[in-house]
Coordinates of C-alpha atoms in Angstrom, one line a residue:
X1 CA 8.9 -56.8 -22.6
X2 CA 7.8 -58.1 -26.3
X3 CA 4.7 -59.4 -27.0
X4 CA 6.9 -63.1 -27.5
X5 CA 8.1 -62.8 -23.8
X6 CA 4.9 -62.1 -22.7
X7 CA 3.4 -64.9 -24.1
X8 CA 5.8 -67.5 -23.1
X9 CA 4.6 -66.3 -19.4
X10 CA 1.3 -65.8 -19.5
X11 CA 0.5 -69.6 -20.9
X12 CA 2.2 -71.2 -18.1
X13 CA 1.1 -69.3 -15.9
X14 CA -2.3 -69.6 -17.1
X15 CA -2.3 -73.7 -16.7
X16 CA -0.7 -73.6 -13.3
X17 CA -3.7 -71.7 -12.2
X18 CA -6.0 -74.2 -13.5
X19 CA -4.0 -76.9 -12.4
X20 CA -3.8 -75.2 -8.4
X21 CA -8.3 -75.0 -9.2
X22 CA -8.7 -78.5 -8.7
X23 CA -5.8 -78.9 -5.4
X24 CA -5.5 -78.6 -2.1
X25 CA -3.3 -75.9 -2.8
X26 CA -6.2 -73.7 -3.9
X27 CA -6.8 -71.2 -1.5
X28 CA -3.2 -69.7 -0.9
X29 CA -2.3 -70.1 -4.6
X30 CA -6.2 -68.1 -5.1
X31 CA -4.9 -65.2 -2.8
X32 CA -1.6 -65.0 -4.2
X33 CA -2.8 -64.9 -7.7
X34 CA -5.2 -62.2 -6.9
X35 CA -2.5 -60.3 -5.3
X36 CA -0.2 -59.9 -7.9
X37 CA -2.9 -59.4 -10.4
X38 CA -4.7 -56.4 -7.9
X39 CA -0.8 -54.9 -7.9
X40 CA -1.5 -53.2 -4.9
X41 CA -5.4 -52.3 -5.6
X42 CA -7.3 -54.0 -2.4
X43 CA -10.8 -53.7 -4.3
X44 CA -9.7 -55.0 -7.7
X45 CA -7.9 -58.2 -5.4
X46 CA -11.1 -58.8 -4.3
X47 CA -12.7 -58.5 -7.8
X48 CA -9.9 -60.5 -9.4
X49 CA -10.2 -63.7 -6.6
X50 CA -14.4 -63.6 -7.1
X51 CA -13.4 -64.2 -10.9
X52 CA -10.9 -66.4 -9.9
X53 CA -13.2 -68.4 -7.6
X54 CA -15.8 -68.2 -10.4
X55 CA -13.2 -69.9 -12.5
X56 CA -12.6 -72.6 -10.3
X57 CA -16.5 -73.9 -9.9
X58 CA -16.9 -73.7 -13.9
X59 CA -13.4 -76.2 -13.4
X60 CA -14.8 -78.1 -10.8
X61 CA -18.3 -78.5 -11.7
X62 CA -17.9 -79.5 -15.4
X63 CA -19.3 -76.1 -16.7
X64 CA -16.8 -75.2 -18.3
X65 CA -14.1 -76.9 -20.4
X66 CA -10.5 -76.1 -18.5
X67 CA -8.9 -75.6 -21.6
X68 CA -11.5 -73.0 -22.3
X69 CA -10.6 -71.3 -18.4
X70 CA -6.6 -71.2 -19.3
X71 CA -7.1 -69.2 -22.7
X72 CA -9.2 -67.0 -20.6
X73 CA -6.7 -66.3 -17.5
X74 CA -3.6 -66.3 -20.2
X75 CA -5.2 -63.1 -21.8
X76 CA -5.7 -61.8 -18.4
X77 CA -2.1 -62.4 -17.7
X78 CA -1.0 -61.5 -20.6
X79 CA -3.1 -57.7 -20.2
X80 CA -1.9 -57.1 -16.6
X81 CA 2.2 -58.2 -17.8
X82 CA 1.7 -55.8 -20.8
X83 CA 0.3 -53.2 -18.4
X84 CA 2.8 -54.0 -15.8
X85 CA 5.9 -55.6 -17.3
X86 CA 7.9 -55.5 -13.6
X87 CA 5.6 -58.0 -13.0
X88 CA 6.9 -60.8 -14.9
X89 CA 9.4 -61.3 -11.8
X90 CA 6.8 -61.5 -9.2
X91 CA 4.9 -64.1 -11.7
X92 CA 8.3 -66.3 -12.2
X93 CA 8.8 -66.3 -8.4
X94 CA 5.0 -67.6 -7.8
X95 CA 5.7 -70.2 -10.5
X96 CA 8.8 -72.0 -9.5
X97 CA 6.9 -71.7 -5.7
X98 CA 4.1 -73.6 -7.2
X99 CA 6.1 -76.2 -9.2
X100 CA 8.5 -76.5 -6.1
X101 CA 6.6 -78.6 -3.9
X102 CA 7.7 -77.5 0.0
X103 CA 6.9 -81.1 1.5
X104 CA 7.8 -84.4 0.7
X105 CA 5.7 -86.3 -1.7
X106 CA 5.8 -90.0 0.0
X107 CA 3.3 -91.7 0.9
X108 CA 3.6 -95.2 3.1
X109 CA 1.0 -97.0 3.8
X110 CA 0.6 -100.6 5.8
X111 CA -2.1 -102.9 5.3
X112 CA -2.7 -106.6 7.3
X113 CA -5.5 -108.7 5.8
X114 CA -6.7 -111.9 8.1
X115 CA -9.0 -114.2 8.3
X116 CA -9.9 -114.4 4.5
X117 CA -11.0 -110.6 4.8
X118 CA -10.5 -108.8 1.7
X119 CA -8.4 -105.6 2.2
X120 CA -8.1 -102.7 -0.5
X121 CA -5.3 -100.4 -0.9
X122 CA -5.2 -97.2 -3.6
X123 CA -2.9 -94.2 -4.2
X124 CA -4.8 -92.7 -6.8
X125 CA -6.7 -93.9 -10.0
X126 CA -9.9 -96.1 -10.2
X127 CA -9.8 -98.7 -8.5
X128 CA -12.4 -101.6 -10.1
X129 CA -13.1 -104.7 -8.2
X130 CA -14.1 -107.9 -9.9
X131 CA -14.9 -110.7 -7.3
X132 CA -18.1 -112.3 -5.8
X133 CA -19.6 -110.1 -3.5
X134 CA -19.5 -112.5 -0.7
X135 CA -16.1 -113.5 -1.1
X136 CA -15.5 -114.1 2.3
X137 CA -18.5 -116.5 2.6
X138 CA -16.6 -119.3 1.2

């Protein structure tokens, strides 16, 4: 595997684990990671997933910049595929798993608003409210 190949891996690879950091997704994409990474060593699993959990709270808690977390998890990934280049396959399959969401994506939702109540519906984003805070006094 060239160094070129490598690289073209390990950054995606890299941003979809710091992307998974801040989902729901986190845990089973955490153990997986930590799997492949271990290849096969139990003890360094463990080891890798305590990084990888330390990862996640610098994410998380604003320690750390994320871009900052990728470059450091793309040279991880990019050792363990120089070390162990019949891992590539293993890290493709996890990756199109990841970016192939198993479950629907839609969301419905159903609101009903009387008697001059004031109802608030979000999917995501900020939601600001501009209004009188007794706007159902009137």
């Amino acid at each position: 595997m060239s160094e070129l190949e490598v690289l073209q891996l390990a950054a995606p690879a890299a941003q979809a684990l710091v992307s998974c950091m801040v989902t729901d997704a986190w845990l089973a994409t955490k153990e997986r990671f930590a799997r492949l990474l271990g290849r096969g060593n139990e003890n360094h699993a463990i080891a890798i997933e305590a990084d990888l959990e330390e990862s996640r709270s610098a994410v998380v808690e604003g320690d750390s910049n994320s871009t900052v977390v990728t470059e450091v998890w793309k040279a991880r990934f990019r050792q363990a595929l120089l070390a162990n280049p019949e891992m590539a396959r293993e890290l493709r399959d996890l990756l199109t798993e990841i970016e192939t969401p198993t479950q629907s994506q839609n969301v419905h939702q159903n609101m009903a608003a009387r008697d001059h109540a004031v109802a608030f519906q979000q999917g995501s984003g900020t939601q600001n409210y501009y209004g009188s805070p007794n706007a159902n006094d009137q």
